[in-house]
């Protein structure tokens, strides 16, 4: 038969739809369950790109194999549809975001179906629908109840272009994640989620899941747990203490100055003591113009101002030390104050040199006339620590002394900060909180959820970072749910990360109006067995969703402490030029163009054949065409099909292929699974014929990769039902045993040749075949063989003199 993909593919997509072939069944107790998850897409106007195809193809292949293995498979899809790109486009085109979102979702759905993904389309979710975000709001209120959602005034990262507050995660490198404009610092009331309360749990949970080590390490680094000590520095002549946190309390004898954040409240509190207040205030103004990224860069000029009129006292040696303000210390990190040990920290060293501060070496090593010594060594100039040469012991001894003196204690800190959780934009979940002058922040009653996003025509962001919702009096003005007095609603909305932090739970029970998901269904489906997504989401999204899930577990709302049993990640598909695809470079490949010209099965096969799944690989048209030819040759096998039995050699290769393809799919070595089928195809072509039953096995092996062609061949060969639901082939160990083996022959311990012998050959026959080999015979010529060794199917060895 011919591979007429333009006819075949829409035909089978309709048949799958009509048969509801891929719909999961709740409580199918006669079958094992498999829950495969992919990161649901943001439905942008640009539609799907080839990266989506690769990202979804791994769980697609595994899910199709699981169905054929008799599993009840949940492989759902949905849309993460709130967010700034849609809102910005809506403002630009004067179109409502609802209209744009619905249009984009319809377009994405059509594209996904054209590629033939076996999603369960009966469970589609959309984070912007009221029946979905009702439960996003419900989770937020539960966090508010438990003290994990709170409001605080702080310096925030603000994008003047998008007119929105950004978390540190969304403004890395001092640039807005959305529009890439420079971010500035702004003082604002911000909603936070207290994710730091779960920092240890998030770390401990990594020991219970199957994630690649690089993903685990990225999460460990993001959380950034460190152990050290909190130390109190008193101020000279003032009843006041500055607390610092340090991972190196053993270097306290080397502290020669302190640095506090320009925003530190100490400055205002003791302004009357400061003799250079004008210089301090001028420096504070300069700092306010810098982003957090600019302030904390290591490689930059060291700036700061000494506080004239206030000094600190080193608590361990009683010496007075100066205090500076400098931009690289942030109020939001630690205590807003640091101790400086210039002899053993390069930034402190550069600062000390710039401002003429003493440098005292307390660890032997290096040359501190030239640079800070940051290695380990023997403690010097350190009183009771002198002579210690083990860092761990030095730290423990110092903490013991600090606690005995009552000036400090051992402690833990995290690099991860609480999650800034509000946006001053329209297209997001309304935060269900009311502000009452008498009662403070009050939760909207649960029975009033969802707090609906009001319809607006002018949803452009307000001035000075105010939400567009603030313009709607009928939304803002309300009664306090507690006391009944006049009150005002919160007008900020949630960030896009909110809806994606629990979506995997809603797939399990997408139409439930009484709970985010029924517990019996959760007990059946959770945890997710395998979750695949991009490496760019293994910190923010993966950590956020694990945090929400652990919180819901503590509430007793979900049944597992971790949401995902296994996580994997795909590599990028690069442009044909080896560069990351971008419109500006003109190297973007449109997957629908490929479907139109080569067929969906060719696209599906190629994205998994192009290399190691987890590695980046450039697009290659020649290899794409090679995959098309491979499928055409598979289709043409019907022309050489026969009722005759296959040769033992071909039967051997077929059963080896069943095992290899099965194992490779499980190991996500999709490229070698496809290469194995290509090799088998060559063996069949060389044989010139193939038995019908053997061809049906090959069709089954092909099905997860090229399901449209597999279905067409299954039907062409007279089979009933769908091959997508037919049993996965099994291999026969006995048929995988080779009839003949190549075996090495040694003479006096040196390899002299290889010979082919029958499997499990008798010793006498094996030795005779070896002696008959020309190279072996030459090596034995004129020698007396004193010993003959034969290890069946492994080695033949002669010892000769």
Coordinates of N, CA and C in Angstrom, one line a residue, residues 298-420:
X298 N 28.2 41.0 41.2 CA 29.5 40.9 41.9 C 30.5 41.8 41.2
X299 N 30.4 41.9 39.9 CA 31.5 42.6 39.1 C 30.9 44.0 38.8
X300 N 31.2 44.9 39.7 CA 30.8 46.3 39.5 C 31.6 47.2 40.5
X301 N 31.6 48.5 40.3 CA 32.3 49.4 41.2 C 31.7 49.4 42.6
X302 N 32.5 49.4 43.6 CA 32.0 49.3 45.0 C 31.7 50.7 45.4
X303 N 30.4 50.9 45.7 CA 29.9 52.2 46.2 C 29.3 52.1 47.6
X304 N 29.3 53.2 48.3 CA 28.7 53.1 49.7 C 29.0 54.4 50.4
X305 N 28.4 54.6 51.6 CA 28.6 55.7 52.4 C 28.7 55.3 53.9
X306 N 29.8 55.8 54.5 CA 30.0 55.4 55.9 C 29.0 56.2 56.8
X307 N 28.4 55.5 57.8 CA 27.5 56.2 58.8 C 28.4 56.9 59.8
X308 N 28.5 58.3 59.6 CA 29.3 59.1 60.6 C 28.4 59.4 61.8
X309 N 28.9 58.9 63.0 CA 28.1 59.1 64.2 C 27.6 57.9 64.8
X310 N 27.7 56.7 64.1 CA 27.2 55.4 64.7 C 28.3 54.4 64.4
X311 N 28.7 53.6 65.4 CA 29.6 52.5 65.2 C 29.0 51.3 65.8
X312 N 29.5 50.1 65.3 CA 29.1 48.8 65.9 C 30.2 48.3 66.7
X313 N 30.0 47.3 67.5 CA 31.0 46.6 68.3 C 31.1 45.1 67.9
X314 N 32.2 44.7 67.5 CA 32.4 43.3 67.2 C 32.2 42.5 68.5
X315 N 31.2 41.6 68.6 CA 30.8 41.0 69.8 C 31.8 40.0 70.4
X316 N 32.7 39.5 69.5 CA 33.6 38.5 69.9 C 34.9 39.0 70.4
X317 N 35.3 40.2 70.0 CA 36.6 40.8 70.5 C 36.4 42.2 71.1
X318 N 35.1 42.8 71.1 CA 34.9 44.0 71.7 C 35.4 45.3 70.9
X319 N 35.9 45.1 69.7 CA 36.5 46.2 69.0 C 35.4 47.0 68.3
X320 N 35.5 48.3 68.2 CA 34.6 49.2 67.5 C 34.9 49.1 66.0
X321 N 33.8 49.0 65.2 CA 34.0 48.8 63.7 C 33.0 49.8 63.0
X322 N 33.3 50.3 61.9 CA 32.5 51.3 61.2 C 31.3 50.5 60.5
X323 N 30.2 51.3 60.3 CA 29.0 50.8 59.6 C 28.9 51.6 58.3
X324 N 28.7 50.9 57.2 CA 28.4 51.5 55.9 C 27.0 51.2 55.4
X325 N 26.5 52.0 54.5 CA 25.4 51.6 53.7 C 25.9 51.3 52.3
X326 N 25.5 50.3 51.6 CA 25.9 50.0 50.3 C 24.8 49.3 49.5
X327 N 24.8 49.5 48.2 CA 23.6 49.0 47.4 C 23.5 47.5 47.3
X328 N 24.7 46.8 47.5 CA 24.6 45.3 47.4 C 24.0 44.6 48.5
X329 N 23.6 45.3 49.6 CA 22.9 44.7 50.7 C 21.4 45.1 50.5
X330 N 20.5 44.1 50.6 CA 19.1 44.3 50.3 C 18.3 44.0 51.6
X331 N 17.3 44.8 51.9 CA 16.4 44.6 53.1 C 15.7 43.3 53.0
X332 N 15.3 42.9 51.8 CA 14.5 41.6 51.6 C 15.3 40.4 51.8
X333 N 16.6 40.5 51.9 CA 17.5 39.3 52.0 C 18.1 39.2 53.4
X334 N 17.9 38.1 54.1 CA 18.4 38.0 55.4 C 17.9 39.1 56.4
X335 N 18.8 39.7 57.1 CA 18.3 40.7 58.1 C 18.5 42.2 57.6
X336 N 19.0 42.3 56.4 CA 19.3 43.7 55.8 C 20.6 44.2 56.3
X337 N 21.4 43.4 57.0 CA 22.7 43.8 57.5 C 23.7 42.6 57.4
X338 N 24.9 42.9 57.1 CA 25.9 41.9 57.0 C 27.2 42.3 57.7
X339 N 28.0 41.2 58.2 CA 29.3 41.5 58.7 C 30.3 41.3 57.6
X340 N 31.4 42.0 57.6 CA 32.3 42.0 56.5 C 33.7 41.5 57.0
X341 N 34.2 40.4 56.3 CA 35.5 39.8 56.6 C 36.4 40.0 55.4
X342 N 37.0 41.2 55.2 CA 37.7 41.5 54.0 C 38.8 40.6 53.6
X343 N 39.5 40.0 54.6 CA 40.6 39.1 54.3 C 40.2 37.8 53.6
X344 N 38.9 37.5 53.7 CA 38.5 36.2 53.2 C 37.2 36.2 52.4
X345 N 36.9 37.4 51.9 CA 35.7 37.5 50.9 C 36.1 38.6 49.9
X346 N 36.1 38.3 48.6 CA 36.6 39.2 47.6 C 35.8 40.5 47.6
X347 N 34.5 40.4 47.7 CA 33.7 41.6 47.6 C 34.0 42.5 48.8
X348 N 34.1 41.9 50.0 CA 34.4 42.7 51.2 C 35.8 43.3 51.1
X349 N 36.8 42.5 50.5 CA 38.2 42.9 50.3 C 38.2 44.2 49.4
X350 N 37.5 44.1 48.2 CA 37.5 45.2 47.3 C 36.8 46.5 48.0
X351 N 35.8 46.3 48.8 CA 35.1 47.4 49.5 C 36.1 48.0 50.5
X352 N 36.8 47.1 51.3 CA 37.7 47.6 52.3 C 38.8 48.4 51.7
X353 N 39.4 47.9 50.5 CA 40.4 48.7 49.8 C 39.9 50.0 49.3
X354 N 38.7 50.0 48.8 CA 38.1 51.3 48.3 C 37.9 52.3 49.4
X355 N 37.5 51.8 50.6 CA 37.2 52.8 51.7 C 38.2 52.8 52.8
X356 N 39.4 52.2 52.6 CA 40.4 52.3 53.6 C 40.1 51.6 54.9
X357 N 39.5 50.5 54.9 CA 39.1 49.8 56.2 C 40.2 48.7 56.4
X358 N 40.4 48.4 57.7 CA 41.4 47.4 58.1 C 41.1 46.0 57.5
X359 N 42.1 45.2 57.3 CA 41.9 43.9 56.8 C 42.7 43.0 57.8
X360 N 42.0 42.1 58.5 CA 42.7 41.2 59.4 C 42.5 39.7 59.0
X361 N 43.7 39.1 58.7 CA 43.6 37.7 58.3 C 43.4 36.8 59.5
X362 N 42.4 35.8 59.3 CA 42.1 34.9 60.4 C 42.2 33.4 59.9
X363 N 42.5 33.2 58.6 CA 42.7 31.9 58.1 C 44.1 31.9 57.3
X364 N 45.0 31.1 57.7 CA 46.3 31.1 57.1 C 46.2 30.6 55.7
X365 N 46.9 31.3 54.8 CA 47.0 31.0 53.4 C 46.9 32.2 52.5
X366 N 47.4 32.1 51.2 CA 47.2 33.1 50.2 C 48.1 34.3 50.6
X367 N 47.9 35.4 49.8 CA 48.6 36.7 50.1 C 47.6 37.8 50.1
X368 N 47.2 38.2 51.3 CA 46.1 39.2 51.4 C 46.5 40.6 51.0
X369 N 47.8 40.8 50.7 CA 48.2 42.1 50.2 C 47.7 42.2 48.7
X370 N 47.4 41.1 48.1 CA 47.0 41.1 46.7 C 45.5 40.8 46.6
X371 N 45.0 39.9 47.3 CA 43.6 39.5 47.2 C 43.1 38.8 48.4
X372 N 41.8 38.6 48.6 CA 41.2 37.8 49.7 C 41.6 36.4 49.5
X373 N 41.8 35.7 50.7 CA 42.1 34.3 50.6 C 40.8 33.6 51.0
X374 N 40.3 32.8 50.0 CA 39.0 32.2 50.2 C 39.0 30.7 50.4
X375 N 40.2 30.2 50.6 CA 40.4 28.7 50.9 C 40.3 28.4 52.3
X376 N 40.6 27.1 52.6 CA 40.6 26.6 54.0 C 42.0 26.7 54.6
X377 N 42.1 26.5 55.9 CA 43.4 26.6 56.5 C 43.4 26.7 58.0
X378 N 44.5 26.9 58.6 CA 44.6 27.0 60.1 C 44.1 28.3 60.5
X379 N 43.3 28.4 61.6 CA 42.8 29.6 62.2 C 44.0 30.4 62.9
X380 N 44.1 31.7 62.6 CA 45.1 32.5 63.3 C 44.4 33.8 63.7
X381 N 45.0 34.6 64.6 CA 44.4 35.8 65.1 C 43.0 35.7 65.6
X382 N 42.7 34.5 66.1 CA 41.3 34.2 66.4 C 41.1 33.7 67.8
X383 N 41.9 34.1 68.8 CA 41.7 33.7 70.2 C 41.6 32.3 70.4
X384 N 40.4 31.8 71.0 CA 40.2 30.4 71.3 C 40.2 29.5 70.1
X385 N 40.1 30.1 68.9 CA 40.1 29.2 67.7 C 41.4 29.0 67.1
X386 N 42.4 29.7 67.6 CA 43.8 29.5 67.0 C 44.2 28.1 67.0
X387 N 44.8 27.6 65.9 CA 45.2 26.3 65.8 C 44.2 25.3 65.2
X388 N 42.9 25.7 65.2 CA 41.9 24.9 64.5 C 42.2 24.8 63.0
X389 N 42.2 23.7 62.4 CA 42.4 23.6 61.0 C 41.3 22.9 60.2
X390 N 40.2 22.6 60.9 CA 39.0 22.0 60.3 C 37.8 23.0 60.4
X391 N 37.3 23.4 59.2 CA 36.3 24.4 59.2 C 35.0 24.0 60.0
X392 N 34.6 22.8 59.9 CA 33.4 22.3 60.6 C 33.6 22.4 62.1
X393 N 34.8 22.0 62.6 CA 35.0 22.1 64.0 C 35.1 23.6 64.5
X394 N 35.7 24.4 63.6 CA 35.9 25.9 64.0 C 34.5 26.5 64.1
X395 N 33.6 26.2 63.1 CA 32.2 26.8 63.2 C 31.5 26.3 64.4
X396 N 31.6 25.0 64.7 CA 30.8 24.5 65.8 C 31.3 25.1 67.1
X397 N 32.7 25.3 67.2 CA 33.2 25.9 68.5 C 32.8 27.3 68.6
X398 N 32.8 28.1 67.5 CA 32.3 29.5 67.6 C 30.9 29.6 68.0
X399 N 30.0 28.7 67.4 CA 28.6 28.8 67.7 C 28.4 28.4 69.2
X400 N 29.2 27.5 69.7 CA 29.1 27.1 71.1 C 29.4 28.4 72.0
X401 N 30.5 29.1 71.6 CA 30.9 30.3 72.3 C 29.8 31.4 72.3
X402 N 29.2 31.6 71.1 CA 28.2 32.6 70.9 C 27.0 32.4 71.8
X403 N 26.6 31.1 71.8 CA 25.4 30.7 72.6 C 25.7 30.9 74.1
X404 N 26.9 30.5 74.5 CA 27.4 30.6 75.9 C 27.4 32.1 76.3
X405 N 27.8 33.0 75.4 CA 27.9 34.4 75.7 C 26.5 35.1 75.6
X406 N 25.6 34.4 75.0 CA 24.2 35.0 74.7 C 24.2 36.1 73.6
X407 N 25.1 36.0 72.7 CA 25.2 37.0 71.6 C 24.9 36.4 70.2
X408 N 24.5 35.1 70.2 CA 24.2 34.5 68.9 C 23.8 33.1 69.1
X409 N 23.4 32.5 68.0 CA 22.9 31.1 68.0 C 23.0 30.5 66.6
X410 N 23.2 29.2 66.5 CA 23.2 28.5 65.2 C 21.8 28.7 64.6
X411 N 21.8 28.7 63.2 CA 20.6 28.9 62.5 C 20.7 28.5 61.0
X412 N 19.5 28.6 60.4 CA 19.4 28.2 59.0 C 18.8 29.3 58.2
X413 N 19.2 29.5 57.0 CA 18.6 30.5 56.1 C 18.4 29.9 54.7
X414 N 17.6 30.5 53.9 CA 17.3 30.1 52.5 C 17.5 31.2 51.5
X415 N 18.0 30.8 50.4 CA 18.1 31.8 49.3 C 16.7 32.2 48.7
X416 N 15.9 31.1 48.7 CA 14.5 31.3 48.2 C 13.7 32.3 49.1
X417 N 13.1 33.2 48.5 CA 12.3 34.2 49.3 C 10.8 33.9 49.2
X418 N 9.9 34.5 50.0 CA 8.5 34.3 49.9 C 8.1 34.8 48.5
X419 N 7.0 34.2 48.0 CA 6.6 34.3 46.6 C 5.7 35.6 46.5
X420 N 6.2 36.6 45.7 CA 5.3 37.8 45.4 C 4.2 37.3 44.5

